[in-house]
Coordinates of C-alpha atoms (C1' of nucleotides) in Angstrom, one line a residue:
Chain A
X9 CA 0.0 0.0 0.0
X10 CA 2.0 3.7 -1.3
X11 CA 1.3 6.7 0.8
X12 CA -1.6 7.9 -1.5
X13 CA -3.6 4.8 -0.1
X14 CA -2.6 5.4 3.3
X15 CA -3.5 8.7 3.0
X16 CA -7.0 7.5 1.3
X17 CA -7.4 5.0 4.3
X18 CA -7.5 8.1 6.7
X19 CA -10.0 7.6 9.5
X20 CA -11.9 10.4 11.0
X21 CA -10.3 10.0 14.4
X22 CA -6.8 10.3 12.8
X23 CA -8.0 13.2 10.7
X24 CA -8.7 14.6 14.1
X25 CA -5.4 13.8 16.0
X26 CA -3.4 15.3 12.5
X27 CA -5.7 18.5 12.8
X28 CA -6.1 19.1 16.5
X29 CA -9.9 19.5 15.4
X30 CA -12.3 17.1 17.5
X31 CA -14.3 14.6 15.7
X32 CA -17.9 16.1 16.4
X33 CA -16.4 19.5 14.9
X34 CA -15.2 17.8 11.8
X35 CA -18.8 16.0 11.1
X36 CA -20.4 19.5 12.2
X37 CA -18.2 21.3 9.4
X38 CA -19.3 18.5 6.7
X39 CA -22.8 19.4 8.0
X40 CA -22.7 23.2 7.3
X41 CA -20.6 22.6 4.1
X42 CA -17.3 23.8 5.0
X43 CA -15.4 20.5 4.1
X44 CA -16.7 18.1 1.7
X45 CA -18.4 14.8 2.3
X46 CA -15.8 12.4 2.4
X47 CA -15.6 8.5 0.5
X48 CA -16.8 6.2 2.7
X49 CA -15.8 2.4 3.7
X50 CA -17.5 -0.6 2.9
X51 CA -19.3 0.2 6.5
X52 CA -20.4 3.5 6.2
X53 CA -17.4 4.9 7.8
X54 CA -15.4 8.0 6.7
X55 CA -12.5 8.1 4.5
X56 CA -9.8 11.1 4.4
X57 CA -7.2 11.9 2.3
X58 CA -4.4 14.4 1.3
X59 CA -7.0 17.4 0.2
X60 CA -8.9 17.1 3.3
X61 CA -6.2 17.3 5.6
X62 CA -5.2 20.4 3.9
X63 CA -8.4 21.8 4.3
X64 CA -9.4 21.1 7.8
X65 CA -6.1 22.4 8.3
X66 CA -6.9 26.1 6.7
X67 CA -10.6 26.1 8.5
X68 CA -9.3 25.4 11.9
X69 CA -5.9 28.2 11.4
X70 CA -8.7 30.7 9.9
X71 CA -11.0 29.4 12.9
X72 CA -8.0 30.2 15.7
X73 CA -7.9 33.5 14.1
X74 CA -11.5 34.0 15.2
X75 CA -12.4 34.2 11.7
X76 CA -16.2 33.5 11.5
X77 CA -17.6 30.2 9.4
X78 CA -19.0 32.5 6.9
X79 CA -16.3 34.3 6.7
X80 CA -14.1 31.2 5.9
X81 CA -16.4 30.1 3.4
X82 CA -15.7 32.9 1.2
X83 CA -12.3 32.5 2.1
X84 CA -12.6 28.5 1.1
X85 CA -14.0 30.0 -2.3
X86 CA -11.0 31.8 -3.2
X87 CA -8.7 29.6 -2.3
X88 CA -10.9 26.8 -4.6
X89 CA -11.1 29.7 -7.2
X90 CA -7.1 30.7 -7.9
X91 CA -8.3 33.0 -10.5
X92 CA -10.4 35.3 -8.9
X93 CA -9.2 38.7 -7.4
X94 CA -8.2 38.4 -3.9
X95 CA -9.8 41.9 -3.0
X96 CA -12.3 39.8 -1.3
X97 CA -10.1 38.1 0.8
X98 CA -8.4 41.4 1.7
X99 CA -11.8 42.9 2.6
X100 CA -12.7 39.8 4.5
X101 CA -9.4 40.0 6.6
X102 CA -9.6 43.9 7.1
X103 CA -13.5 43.3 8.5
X104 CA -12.2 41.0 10.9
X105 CA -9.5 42.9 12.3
X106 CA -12.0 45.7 12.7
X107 CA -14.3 43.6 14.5
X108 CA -11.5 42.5 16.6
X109 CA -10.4 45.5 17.3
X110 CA -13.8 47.2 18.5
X111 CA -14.3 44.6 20.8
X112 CA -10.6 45.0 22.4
X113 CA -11.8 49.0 23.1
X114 CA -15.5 47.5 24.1
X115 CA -12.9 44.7 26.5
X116 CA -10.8 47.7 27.6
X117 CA -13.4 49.9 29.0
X118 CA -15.2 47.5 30.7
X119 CA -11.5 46.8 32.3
X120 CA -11.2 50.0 33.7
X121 CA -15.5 50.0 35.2
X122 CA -14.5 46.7 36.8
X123 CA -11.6 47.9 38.3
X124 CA -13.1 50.7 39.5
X125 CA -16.3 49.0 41.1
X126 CA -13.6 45.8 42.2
X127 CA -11.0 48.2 44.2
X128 CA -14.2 50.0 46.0
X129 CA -15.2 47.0 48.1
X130 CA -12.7 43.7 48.8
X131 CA -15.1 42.0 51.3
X132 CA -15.7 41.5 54.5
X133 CA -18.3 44.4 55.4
X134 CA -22.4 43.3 54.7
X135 CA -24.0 43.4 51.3
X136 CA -26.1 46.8 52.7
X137 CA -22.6 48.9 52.5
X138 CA -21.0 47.1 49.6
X139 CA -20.2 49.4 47.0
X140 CA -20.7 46.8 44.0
X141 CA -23.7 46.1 44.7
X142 CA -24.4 49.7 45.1
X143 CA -22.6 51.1 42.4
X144 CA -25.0 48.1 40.0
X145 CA -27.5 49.8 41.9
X146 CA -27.2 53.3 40.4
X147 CA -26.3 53.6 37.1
X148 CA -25.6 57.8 37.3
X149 CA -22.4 57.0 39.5
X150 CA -20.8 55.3 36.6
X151 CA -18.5 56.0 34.1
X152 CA -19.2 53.5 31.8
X153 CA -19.9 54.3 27.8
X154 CA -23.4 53.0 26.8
X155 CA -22.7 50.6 23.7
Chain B
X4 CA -53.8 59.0 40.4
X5 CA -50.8 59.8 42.4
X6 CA -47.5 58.7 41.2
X7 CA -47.6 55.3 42.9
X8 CA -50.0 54.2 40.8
X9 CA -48.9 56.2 37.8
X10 CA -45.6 53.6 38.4
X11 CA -48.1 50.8 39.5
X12 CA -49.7 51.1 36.0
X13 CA -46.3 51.4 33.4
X14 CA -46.6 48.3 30.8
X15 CA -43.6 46.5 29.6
X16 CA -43.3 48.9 26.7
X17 CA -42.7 51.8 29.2
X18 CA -40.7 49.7 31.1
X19 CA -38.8 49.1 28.0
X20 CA -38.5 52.6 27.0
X21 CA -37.0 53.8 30.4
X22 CA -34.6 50.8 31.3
X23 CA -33.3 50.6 27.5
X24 CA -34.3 46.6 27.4
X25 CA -36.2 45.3 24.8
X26 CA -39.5 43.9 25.2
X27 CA -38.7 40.4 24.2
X28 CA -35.4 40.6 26.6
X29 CA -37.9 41.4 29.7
X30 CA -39.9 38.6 28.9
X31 CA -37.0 36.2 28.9
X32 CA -35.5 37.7 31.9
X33 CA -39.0 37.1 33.6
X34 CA -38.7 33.4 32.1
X35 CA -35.2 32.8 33.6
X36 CA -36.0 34.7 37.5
X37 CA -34.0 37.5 36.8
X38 CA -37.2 39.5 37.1
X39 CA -39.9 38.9 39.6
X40 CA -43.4 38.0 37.9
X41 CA -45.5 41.4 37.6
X42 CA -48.8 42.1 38.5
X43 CA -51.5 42.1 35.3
X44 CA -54.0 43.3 33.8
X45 CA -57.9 42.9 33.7
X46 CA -56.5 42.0 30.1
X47 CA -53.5 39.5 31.3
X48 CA -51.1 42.1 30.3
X49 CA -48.0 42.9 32.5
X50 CA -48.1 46.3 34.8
X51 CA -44.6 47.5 36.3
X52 CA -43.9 49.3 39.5
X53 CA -40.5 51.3 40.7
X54 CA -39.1 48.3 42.1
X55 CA -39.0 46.4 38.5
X56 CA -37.5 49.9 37.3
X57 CA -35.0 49.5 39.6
X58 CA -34.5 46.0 39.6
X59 CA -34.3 45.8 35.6
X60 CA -31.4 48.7 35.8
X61 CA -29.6 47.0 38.2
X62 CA -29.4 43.7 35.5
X63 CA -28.9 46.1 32.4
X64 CA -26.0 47.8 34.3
X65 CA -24.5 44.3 35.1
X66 CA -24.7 42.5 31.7
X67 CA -23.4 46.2 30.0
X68 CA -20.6 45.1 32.6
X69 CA -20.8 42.0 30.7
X70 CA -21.6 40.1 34.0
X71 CA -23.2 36.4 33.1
X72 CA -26.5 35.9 33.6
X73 CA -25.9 33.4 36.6
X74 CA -23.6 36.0 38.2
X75 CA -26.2 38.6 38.4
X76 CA -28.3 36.1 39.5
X77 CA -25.8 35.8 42.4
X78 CA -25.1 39.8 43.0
X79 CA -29.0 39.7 42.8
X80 CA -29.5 37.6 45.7
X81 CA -26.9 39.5 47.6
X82 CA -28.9 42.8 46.5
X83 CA -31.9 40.9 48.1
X84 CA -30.4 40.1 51.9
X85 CA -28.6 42.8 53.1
X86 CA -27.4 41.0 55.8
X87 CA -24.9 39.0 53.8
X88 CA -21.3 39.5 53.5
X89 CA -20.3 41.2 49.9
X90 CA -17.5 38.4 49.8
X91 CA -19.3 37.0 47.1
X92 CA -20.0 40.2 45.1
X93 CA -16.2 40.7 45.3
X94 CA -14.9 37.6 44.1
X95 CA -17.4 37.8 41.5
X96 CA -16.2 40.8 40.2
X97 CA -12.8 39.8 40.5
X98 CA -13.5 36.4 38.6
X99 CA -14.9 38.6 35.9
X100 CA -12.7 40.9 35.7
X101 CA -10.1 38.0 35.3
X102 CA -12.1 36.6 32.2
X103 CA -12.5 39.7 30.6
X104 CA -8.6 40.6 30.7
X105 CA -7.8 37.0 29.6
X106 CA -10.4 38.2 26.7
X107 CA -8.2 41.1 26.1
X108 CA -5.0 39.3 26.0
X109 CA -6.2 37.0 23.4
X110 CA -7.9 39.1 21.0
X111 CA -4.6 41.4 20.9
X112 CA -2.6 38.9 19.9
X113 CA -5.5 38.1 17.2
X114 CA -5.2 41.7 16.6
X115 CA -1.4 41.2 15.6
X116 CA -1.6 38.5 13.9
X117 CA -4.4 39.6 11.6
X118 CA -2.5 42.8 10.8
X119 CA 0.6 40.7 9.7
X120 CA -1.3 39.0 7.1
X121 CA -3.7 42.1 5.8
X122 CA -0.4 43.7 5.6
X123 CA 0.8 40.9 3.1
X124 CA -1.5 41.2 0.9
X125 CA -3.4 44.6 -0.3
X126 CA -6.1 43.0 -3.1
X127 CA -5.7 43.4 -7.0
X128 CA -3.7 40.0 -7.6
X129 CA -5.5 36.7 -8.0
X130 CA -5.9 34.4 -5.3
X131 CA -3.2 31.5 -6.4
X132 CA -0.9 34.8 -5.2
X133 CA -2.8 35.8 -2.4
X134 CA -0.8 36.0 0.6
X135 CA -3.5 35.8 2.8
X136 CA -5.0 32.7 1.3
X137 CA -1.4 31.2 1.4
X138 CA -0.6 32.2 5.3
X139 CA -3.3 30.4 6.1
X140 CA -3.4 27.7 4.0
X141 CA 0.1 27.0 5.9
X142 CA 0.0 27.3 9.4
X143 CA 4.1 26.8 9.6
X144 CA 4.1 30.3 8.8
X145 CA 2.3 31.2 11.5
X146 CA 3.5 33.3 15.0
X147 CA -0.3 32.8 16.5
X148 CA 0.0 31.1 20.1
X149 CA -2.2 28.0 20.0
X150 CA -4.9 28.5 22.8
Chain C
dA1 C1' -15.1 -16.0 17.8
dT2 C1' -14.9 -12.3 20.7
dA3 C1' -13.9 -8.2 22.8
dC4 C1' -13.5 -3.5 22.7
dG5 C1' -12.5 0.9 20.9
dA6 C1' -13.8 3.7 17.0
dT7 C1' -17.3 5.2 14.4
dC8 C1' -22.2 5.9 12.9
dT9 C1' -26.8 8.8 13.0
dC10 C1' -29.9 11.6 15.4
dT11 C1' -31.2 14.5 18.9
dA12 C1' -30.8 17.8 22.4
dG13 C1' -28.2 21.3 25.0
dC14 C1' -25.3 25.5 25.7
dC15 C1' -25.8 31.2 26.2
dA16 C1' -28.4 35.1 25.9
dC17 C1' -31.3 36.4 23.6
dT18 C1' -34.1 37.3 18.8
dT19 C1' -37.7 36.4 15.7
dC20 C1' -41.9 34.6 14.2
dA21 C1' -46.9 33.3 14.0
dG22 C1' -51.2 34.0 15.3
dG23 C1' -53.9 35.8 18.4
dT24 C1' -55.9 39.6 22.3
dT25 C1' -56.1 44.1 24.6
dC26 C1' -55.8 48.9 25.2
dA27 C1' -56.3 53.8 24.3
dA28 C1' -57.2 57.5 21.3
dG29 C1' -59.8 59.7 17.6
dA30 C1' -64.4 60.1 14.9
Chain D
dT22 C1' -70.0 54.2 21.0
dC23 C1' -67.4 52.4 17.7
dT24 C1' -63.3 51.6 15.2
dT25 C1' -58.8 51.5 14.2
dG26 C1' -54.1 50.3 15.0
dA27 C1' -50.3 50.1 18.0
dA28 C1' -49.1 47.5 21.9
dC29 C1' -49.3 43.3 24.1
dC30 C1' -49.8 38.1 24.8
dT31 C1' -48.0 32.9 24.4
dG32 C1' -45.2 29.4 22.7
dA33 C1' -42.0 27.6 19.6
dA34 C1' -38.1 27.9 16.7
dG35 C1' -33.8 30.1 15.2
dT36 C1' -28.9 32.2 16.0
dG37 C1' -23.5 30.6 16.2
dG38 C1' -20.4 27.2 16.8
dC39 C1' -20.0 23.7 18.5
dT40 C1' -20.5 19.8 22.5
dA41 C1' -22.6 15.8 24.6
dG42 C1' -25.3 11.8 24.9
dA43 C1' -27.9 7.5 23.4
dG44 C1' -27.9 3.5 21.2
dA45 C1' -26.4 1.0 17.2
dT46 C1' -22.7 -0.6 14.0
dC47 C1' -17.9 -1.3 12.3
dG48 C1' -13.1 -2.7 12.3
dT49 C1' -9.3 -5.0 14.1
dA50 C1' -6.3 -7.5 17.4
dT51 C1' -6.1 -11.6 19.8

DNA sequence: ATACGATCTCTAGCCACTTCAGGTTCAAGA
DNA sequence: TCTTGAACCTGAAGTGGCTAGAGATCGTAT
């Protein structure tokens, strides 16, 4: 048996240890259509080879980059499509890092209001004088930006 | 009617309009005991009083703060007895205040790693050439800490 | 032949809502 | 008083991105 036979013979539990992505995830991503339904043994079970590893691999390094699975379809369609322009993938990329980067300033504010309500009380005293519960209490004594 | 029963008499949509939650999200606060059941209705319809006002602020405040549901449910309780010591309250805080800078942490490094490969590639060629495509096609490339 | 781990399908659960369908109630204007 | 039409009602299903479980079947080592 060569390695293209091995590689054909590929198990979805192997698949899984070569990827780092967990079994149930790869069945759910054949589900929603981001990788394609694989050959199948003689008993129903799945089959891998070289192109799915490949492309489990790219879902789950977009995935780790917090790239939604919509997202990484239209990246998937690119990358299936060498020919088209890659102004979409571009655009894609630069959307995300927006969307990452509002929700480090969203992260970073509420920081700072946690802090702030944290240092005023660090235990001890009843829940009738405890600033947290106090400052929850009144919305006019915080700082905090409305979203 | 004096202004007790003004309050006694505010439907959900009132209550809506002066807490800033949504209809619906009263309801399913109501559903999960976040919010006490009101009084109704001849008609079966819902009829607020300051202490929902107050209540419902106190919950918008702490999921703003991006609090979890179960934790107001605890800084709720604590709001509710007096008596008890604001241990709790604190080491809730402090245990979210923990997750969100562990949320910060990660999304920066997101944040880096995402401007690396936007940087790579600025659209206009096809996608065989497309940098981005090809960073994450290959994850040797790759600086991004594993979570 | 048997044991046992890996795999199969299908369903439900998670969080914190949001949306929908199909009805009922309330308040203001004619 | 009647009529509109906005606001309200309930209950179920959908969202994203998986995860977990039940109960059956498959594959392989001994």
């Amino acid at each position: 048996m060569d390695a293209k036979n091995i590689a054909r013979a590929m198990p979805i539990g192997s698949l899984s240890d070569r990827t780092g992505v967990k079994v149930e995830t790869i069945r759910y991503y054949e589900q929603v259509g981001l990788l394609p339904q694989p050959d199948r043994s003689e008993g129903n079970q799945r089959r891998y080879g070289r192109a799915h590893v490949e492309r489990l691999a790219f879902i789950k390094h977009a995935r780790d980059l917090g790239f939604p699975v919509d997202g990484i379809r239209a990246l998937l369609r690119l990358s299936d499509n060498p020919g088209m322009s890659c102004d979409e993938a571009h655009a894609i990329s630069v959307a995300h890092l927006d969307d990452v980067r509002h929700k480090i300033a969203r992260l970073r504010s509420l920081e700072k209001e946690l802090e702030r309500i944290a240092a005023t009380c660090s235990g001890g005293v009843t829940a009738c004088d405890c600033a947290i519960i106090e400052t929850l209490a009144d919305h006019s004594q915080c700082s905090h930006d409305q979203h």
